[in-house]
PDB file of C-alpha atoms in Angstrom:
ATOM      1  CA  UNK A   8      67.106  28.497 -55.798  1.00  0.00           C
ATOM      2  CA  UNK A   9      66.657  24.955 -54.676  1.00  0.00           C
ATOM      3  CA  UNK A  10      62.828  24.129 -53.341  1.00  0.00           C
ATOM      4  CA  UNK A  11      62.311  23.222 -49.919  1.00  0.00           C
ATOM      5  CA  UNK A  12      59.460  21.012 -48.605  1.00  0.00           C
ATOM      6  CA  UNK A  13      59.234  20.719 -44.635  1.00  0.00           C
ATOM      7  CA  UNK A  14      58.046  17.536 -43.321  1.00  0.00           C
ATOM      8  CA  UNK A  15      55.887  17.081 -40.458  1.00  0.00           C
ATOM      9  CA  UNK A  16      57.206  14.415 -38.158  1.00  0.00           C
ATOM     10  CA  UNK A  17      54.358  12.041 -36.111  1.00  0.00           C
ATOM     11  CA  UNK A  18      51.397  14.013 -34.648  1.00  0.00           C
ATOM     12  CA  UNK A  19      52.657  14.815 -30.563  1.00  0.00           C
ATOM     13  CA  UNK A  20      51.165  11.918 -28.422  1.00  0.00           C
ATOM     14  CA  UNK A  21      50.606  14.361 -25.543  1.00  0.00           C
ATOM     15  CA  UNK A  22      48.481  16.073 -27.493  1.00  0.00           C
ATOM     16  CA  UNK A  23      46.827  12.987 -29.033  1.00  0.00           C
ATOM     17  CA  UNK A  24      46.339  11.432 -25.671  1.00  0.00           C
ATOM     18  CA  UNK A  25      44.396  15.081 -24.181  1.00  0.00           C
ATOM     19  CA  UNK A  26      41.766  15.478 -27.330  1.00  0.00           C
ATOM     20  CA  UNK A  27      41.214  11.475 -26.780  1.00  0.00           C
ATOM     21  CA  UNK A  28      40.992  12.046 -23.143  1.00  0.00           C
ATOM     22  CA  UNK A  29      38.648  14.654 -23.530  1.00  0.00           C
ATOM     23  CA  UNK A  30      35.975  12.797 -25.840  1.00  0.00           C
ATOM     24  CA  UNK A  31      36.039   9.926 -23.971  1.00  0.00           C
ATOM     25  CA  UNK A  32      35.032  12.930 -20.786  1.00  0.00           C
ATOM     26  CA  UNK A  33      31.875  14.170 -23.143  1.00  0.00           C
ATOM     27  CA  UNK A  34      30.752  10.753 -24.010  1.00  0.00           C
ATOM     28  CA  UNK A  35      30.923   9.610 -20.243  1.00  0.00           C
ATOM     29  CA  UNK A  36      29.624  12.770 -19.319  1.00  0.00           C
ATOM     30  CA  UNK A  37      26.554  12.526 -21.816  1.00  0.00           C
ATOM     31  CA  UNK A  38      26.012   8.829 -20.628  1.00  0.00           C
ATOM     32  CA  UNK A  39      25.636   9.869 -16.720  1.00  0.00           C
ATOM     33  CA  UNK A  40      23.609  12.709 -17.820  1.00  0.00           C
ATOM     34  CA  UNK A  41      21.351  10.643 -19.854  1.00  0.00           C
ATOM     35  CA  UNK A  42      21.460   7.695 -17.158  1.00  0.00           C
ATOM     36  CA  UNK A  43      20.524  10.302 -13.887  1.00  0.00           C
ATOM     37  CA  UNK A  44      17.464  11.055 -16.428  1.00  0.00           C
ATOM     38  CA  UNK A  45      16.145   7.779 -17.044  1.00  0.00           C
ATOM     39  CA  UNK A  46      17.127   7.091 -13.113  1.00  0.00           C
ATOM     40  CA  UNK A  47      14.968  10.144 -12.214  1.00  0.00           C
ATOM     41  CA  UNK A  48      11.995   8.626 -14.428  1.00  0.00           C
ATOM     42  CA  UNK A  49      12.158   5.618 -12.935  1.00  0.00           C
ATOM     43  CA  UNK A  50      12.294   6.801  -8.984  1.00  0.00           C
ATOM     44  CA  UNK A  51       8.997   8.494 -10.132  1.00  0.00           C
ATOM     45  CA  UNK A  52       7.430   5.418 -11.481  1.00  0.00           C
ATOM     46  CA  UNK A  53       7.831   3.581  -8.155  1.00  0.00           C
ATOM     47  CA  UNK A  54       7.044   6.474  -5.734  1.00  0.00           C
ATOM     48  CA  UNK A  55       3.907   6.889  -7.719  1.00  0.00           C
ATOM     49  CA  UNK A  56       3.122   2.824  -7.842  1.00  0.00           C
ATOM     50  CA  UNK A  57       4.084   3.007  -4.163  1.00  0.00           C
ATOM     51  CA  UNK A  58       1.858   5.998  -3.416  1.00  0.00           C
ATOM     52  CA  UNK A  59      -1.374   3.853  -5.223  1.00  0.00           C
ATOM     53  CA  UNK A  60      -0.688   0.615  -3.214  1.00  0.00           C
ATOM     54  CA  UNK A  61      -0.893   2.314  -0.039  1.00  0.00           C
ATOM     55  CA  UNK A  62      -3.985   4.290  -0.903  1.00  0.00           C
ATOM     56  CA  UNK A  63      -5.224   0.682  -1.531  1.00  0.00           C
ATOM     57  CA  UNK A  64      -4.356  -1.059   1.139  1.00  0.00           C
ATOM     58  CA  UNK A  65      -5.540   1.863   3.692  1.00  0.00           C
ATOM     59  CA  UNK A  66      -8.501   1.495   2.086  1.00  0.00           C
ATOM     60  CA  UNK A  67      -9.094  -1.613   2.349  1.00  0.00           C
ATOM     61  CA  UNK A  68      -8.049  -1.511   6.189  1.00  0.00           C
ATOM     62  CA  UNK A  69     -10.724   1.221   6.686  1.00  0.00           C
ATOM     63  CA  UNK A  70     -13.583  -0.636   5.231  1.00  0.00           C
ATOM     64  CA  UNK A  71     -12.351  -3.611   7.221  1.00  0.00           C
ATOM     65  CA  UNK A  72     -12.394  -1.557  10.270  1.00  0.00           C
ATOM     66  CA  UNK A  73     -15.434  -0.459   9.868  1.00  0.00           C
ATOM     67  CA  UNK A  74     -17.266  -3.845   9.195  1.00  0.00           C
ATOM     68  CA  UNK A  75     -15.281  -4.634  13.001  1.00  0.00           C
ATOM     69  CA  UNK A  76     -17.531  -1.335  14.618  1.00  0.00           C
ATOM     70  CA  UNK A  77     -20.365  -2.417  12.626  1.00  0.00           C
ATOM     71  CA  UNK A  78     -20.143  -5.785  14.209  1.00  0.00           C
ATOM     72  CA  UNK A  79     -19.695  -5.032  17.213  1.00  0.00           C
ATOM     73  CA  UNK A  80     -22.500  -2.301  16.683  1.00  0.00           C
ATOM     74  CA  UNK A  81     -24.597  -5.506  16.238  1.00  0.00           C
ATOM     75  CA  UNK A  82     -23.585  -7.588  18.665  1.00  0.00           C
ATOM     76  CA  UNK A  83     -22.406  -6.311  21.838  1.00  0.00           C
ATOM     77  CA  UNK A  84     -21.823  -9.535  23.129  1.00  0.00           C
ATOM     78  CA  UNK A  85     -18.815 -10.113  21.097  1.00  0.00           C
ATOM     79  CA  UNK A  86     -16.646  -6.857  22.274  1.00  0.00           C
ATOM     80  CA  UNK A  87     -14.518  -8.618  24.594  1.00  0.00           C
ATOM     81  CA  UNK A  88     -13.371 -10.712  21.840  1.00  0.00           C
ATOM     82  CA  UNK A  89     -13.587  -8.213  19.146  1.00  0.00           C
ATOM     83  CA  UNK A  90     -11.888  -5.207  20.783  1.00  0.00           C
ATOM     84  CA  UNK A  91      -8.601  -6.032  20.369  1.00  0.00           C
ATOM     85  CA  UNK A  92      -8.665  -6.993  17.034  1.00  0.00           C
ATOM     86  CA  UNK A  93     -10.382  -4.004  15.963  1.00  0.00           C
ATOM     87  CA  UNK A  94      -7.382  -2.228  17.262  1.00  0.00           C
ATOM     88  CA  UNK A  95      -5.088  -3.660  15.615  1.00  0.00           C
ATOM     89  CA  UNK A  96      -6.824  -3.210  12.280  1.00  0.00           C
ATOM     90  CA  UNK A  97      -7.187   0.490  13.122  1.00  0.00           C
ATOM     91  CA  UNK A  98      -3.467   0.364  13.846  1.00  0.00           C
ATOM     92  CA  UNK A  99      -3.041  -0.869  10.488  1.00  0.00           C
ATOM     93  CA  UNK A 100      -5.202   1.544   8.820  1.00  0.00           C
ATOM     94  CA  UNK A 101      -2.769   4.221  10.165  1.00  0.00           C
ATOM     95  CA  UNK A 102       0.228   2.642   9.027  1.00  0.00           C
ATOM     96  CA  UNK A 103      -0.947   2.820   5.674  1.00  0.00           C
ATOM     97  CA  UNK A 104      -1.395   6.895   6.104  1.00  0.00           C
ATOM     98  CA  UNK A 105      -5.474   6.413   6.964  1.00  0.00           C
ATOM     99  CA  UNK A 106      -6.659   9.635   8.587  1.00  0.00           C
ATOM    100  CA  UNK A 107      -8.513   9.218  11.815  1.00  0.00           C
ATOM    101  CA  UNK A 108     -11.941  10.947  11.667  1.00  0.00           C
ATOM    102  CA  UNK A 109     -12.720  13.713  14.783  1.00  0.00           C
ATOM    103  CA  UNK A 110     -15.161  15.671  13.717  1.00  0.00           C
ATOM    104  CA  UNK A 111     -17.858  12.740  15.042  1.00  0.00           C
ATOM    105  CA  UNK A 112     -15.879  11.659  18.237  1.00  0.00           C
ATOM    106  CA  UNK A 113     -15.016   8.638  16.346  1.00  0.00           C
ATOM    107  CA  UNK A 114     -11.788   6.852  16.453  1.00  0.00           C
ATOM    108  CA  UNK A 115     -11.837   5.462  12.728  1.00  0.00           C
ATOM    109  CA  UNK A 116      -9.717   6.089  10.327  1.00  0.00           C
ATOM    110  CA  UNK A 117     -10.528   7.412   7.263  1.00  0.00           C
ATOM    111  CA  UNK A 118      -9.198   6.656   3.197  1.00  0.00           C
ATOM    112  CA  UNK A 119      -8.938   9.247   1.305  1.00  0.00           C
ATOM    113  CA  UNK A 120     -11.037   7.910  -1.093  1.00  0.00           C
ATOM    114  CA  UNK A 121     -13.911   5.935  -1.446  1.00  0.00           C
ATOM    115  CA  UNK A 122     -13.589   1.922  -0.458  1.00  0.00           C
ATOM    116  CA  UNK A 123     -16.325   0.760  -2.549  1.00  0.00           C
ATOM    117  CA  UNK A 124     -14.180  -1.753  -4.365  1.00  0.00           C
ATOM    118  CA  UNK A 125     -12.949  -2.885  -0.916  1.00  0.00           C
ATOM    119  CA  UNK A 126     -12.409  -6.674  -0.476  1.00  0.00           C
ATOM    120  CA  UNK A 127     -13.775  -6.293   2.845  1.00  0.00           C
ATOM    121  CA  UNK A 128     -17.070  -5.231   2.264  1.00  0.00           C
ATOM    122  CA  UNK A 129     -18.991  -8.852   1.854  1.00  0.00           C
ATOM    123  CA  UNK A 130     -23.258  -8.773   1.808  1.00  0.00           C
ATOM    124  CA  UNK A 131     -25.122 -11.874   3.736  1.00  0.00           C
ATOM    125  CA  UNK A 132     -28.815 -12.883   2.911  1.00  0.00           C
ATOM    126  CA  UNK A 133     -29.603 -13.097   6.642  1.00  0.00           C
ATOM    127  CA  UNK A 134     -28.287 -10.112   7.960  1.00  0.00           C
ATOM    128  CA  UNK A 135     -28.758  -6.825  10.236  1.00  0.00           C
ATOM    129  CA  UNK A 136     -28.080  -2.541   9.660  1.00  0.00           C
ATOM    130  CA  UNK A 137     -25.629  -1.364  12.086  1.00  0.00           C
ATOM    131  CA  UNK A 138     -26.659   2.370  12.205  1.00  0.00           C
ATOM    132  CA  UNK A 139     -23.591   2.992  14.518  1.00  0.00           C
ATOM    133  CA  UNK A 140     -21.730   1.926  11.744  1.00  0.00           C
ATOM    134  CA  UNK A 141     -23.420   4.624   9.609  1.00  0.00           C
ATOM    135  CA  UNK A 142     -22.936   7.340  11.699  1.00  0.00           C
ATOM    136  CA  UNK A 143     -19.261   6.433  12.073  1.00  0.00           C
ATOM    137  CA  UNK A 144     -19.207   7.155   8.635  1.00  0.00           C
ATOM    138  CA  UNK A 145     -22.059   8.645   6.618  1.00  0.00           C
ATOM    139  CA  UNK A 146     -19.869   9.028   3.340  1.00  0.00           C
ATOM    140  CA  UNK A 147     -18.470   5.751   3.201  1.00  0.00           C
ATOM    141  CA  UNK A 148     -20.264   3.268   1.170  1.00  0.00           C
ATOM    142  CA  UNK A 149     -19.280   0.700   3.757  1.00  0.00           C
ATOM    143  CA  UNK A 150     -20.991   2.628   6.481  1.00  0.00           C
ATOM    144  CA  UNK A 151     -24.108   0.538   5.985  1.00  0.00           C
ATOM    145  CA  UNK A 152     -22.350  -2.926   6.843  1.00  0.00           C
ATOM    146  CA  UNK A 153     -24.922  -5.348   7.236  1.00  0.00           C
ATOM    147  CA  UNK A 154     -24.004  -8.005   9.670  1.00  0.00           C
ATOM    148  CA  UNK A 155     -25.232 -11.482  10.107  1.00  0.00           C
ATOM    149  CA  UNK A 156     -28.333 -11.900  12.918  1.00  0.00           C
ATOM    150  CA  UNK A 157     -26.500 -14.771  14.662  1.00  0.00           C
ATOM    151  CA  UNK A 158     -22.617 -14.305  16.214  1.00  0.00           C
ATOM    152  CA  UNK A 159     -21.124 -17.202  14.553  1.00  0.00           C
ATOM    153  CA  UNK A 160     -22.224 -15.810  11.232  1.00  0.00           C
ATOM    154  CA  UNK A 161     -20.999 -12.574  12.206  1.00  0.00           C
ATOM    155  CA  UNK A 162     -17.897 -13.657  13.208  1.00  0.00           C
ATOM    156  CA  UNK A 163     -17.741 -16.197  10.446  1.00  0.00           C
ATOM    157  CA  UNK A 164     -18.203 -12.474   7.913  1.00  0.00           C
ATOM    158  CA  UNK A 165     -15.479 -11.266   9.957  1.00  0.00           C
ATOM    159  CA  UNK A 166     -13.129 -13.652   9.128  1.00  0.00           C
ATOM    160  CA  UNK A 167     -13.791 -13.791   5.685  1.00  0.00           C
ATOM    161  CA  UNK A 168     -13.044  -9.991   5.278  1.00  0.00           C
ATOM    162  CA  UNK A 169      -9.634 -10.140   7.186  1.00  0.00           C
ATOM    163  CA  UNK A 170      -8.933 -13.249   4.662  1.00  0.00           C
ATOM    164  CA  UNK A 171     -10.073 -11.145   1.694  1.00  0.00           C
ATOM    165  CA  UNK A 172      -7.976  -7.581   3.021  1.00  0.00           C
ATOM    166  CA  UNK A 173      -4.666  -9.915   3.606  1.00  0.00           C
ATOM    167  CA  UNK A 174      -4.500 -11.630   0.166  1.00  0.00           C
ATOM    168  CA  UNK A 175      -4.726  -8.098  -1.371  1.00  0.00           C
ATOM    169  CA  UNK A 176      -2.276  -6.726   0.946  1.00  0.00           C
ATOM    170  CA  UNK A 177      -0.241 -10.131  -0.466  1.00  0.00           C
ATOM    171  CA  UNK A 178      -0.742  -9.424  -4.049  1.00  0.00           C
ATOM    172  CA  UNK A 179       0.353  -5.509  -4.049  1.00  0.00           C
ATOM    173  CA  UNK A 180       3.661  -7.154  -2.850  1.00  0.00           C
ATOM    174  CA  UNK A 181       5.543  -7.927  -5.709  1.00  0.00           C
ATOM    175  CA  UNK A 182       4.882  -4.253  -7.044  1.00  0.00           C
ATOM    176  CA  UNK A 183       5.519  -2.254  -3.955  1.00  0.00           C
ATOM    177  CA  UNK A 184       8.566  -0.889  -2.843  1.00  0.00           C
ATOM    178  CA  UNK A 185      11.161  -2.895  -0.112  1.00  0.00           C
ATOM    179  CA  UNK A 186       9.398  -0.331   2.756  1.00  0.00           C
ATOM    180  CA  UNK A 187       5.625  -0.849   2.348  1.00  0.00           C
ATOM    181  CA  UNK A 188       6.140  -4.166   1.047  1.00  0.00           C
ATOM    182  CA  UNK A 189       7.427  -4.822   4.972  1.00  0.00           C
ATOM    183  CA  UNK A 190       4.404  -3.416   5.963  1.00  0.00           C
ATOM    184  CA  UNK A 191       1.868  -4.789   3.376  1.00  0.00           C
ATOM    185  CA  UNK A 192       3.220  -8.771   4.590  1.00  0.00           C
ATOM    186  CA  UNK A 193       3.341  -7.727   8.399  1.00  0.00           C
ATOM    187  CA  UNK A 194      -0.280  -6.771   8.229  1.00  0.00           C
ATOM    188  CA  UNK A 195      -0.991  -9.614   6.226  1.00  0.00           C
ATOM    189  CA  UNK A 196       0.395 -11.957   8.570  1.00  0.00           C
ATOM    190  CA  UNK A 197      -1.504 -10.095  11.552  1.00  0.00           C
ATOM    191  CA  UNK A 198      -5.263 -10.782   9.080  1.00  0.00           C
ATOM    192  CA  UNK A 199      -4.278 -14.061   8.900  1.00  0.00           C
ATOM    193  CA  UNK A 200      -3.767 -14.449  13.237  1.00  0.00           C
ATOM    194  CA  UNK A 201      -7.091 -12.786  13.099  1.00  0.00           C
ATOM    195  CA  UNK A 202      -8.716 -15.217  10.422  1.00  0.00           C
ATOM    196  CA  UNK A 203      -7.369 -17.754  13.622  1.00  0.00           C
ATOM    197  CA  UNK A 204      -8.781 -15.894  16.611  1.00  0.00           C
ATOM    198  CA  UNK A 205     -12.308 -15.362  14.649  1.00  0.00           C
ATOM    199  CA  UNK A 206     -12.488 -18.788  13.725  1.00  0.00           C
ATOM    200  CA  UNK A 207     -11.314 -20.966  16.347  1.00  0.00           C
ATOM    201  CA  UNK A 208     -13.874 -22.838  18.732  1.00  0.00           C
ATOM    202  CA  UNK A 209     -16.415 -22.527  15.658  1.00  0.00           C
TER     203      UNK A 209
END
């Protein structure tokens, strides 16, 4: 009885073409799967960086603010000028999620934490307690702003704090996300009109 052999002709392309098609579909899945992960992390990362830099800069508006009450605390004279400016700044303290104290009466807003490191918060040799200041804010270690005796020196302190706030609002730019890096350089450019307004005439 002769032998047989059967021969198996070319492997079907349909079927060649379908297994390719679907290992090419569990790499590409595996790749978006491992992408939305790392995507994920990284959205994290810069809500977190974004979440520090405003905690900074509303800190640093707050102990700004409340060198303007402790100011004005000292020198009455000066509120015409001062007022509006220290509205602004409170303005800004707000924008930055500051929360307004009400237990006290007081309009200031408050950090969440402490604004010790606060570029705002400058010391003069010839200088006077506000204690308005320090009931604004018992807790804060800028509640006992001491202000220079004469108003030029006062305003003079003033102006170097709003110079001091805005170039760390500047330098959290490059790290902060597109929408609070809008407001970081808007509030910048408002300390430096203020810098201006405090300075000019002197």
């Amino acid at each position: 009885m002769p032998l047989t052999t059967t021969r198996r002709g070319p492997a079907d392309p349909h079927r060649r073409s379908v297994l390719t098609g679907a290992a090419a579909l569990g790499a590409a899945a595996l790749l978006a799967g491992c992408s939305a992960h790392q995507d994920g992390a990284e959205g994290d990362k810069r809500a977190a960086v974004g979440a520090r830099l405003r905690a900074r800069a509303a800190r640093d508006s707050t102990a700004l603010l409340e060198r303007y009450e402790a100011t004005l605390a000292a020198h009455a004279g000066l509120a015409g000028r001062l007022t509006p400016l220290r509205a602004e700044v409170a303005l800004h303290a707000r924008a930055f999620g500051a929360r307004e104290k009400r237990a006290t009466g007081s309009s200031t807003p408050s950090a969440s934490s402490s604004a010790s490191t606060s570029p705002a918060s400058p010391t003069s040799p010839s200088t006077v307690s506000s204690s308005s200041a320090s009931s604004t804010s018992s807790a804060s270690p800028t509640a006992d702003t001491d202000v220079p005796r004469d108003e030029k020196g006062a305003l003079g302190a003033l102006a170097d704090a709003e110079r001091r706030t805005a170039d760390a609002h500047l330098a959290a730019l490059a790290d902060a996300p597109p929408e609070l890096a809008r407001l970081l350089a808007s509030v910048a450019a408002a300390g430096a009109a203020h810098v201006y307004l405090l300075t000019e005439g002197s």
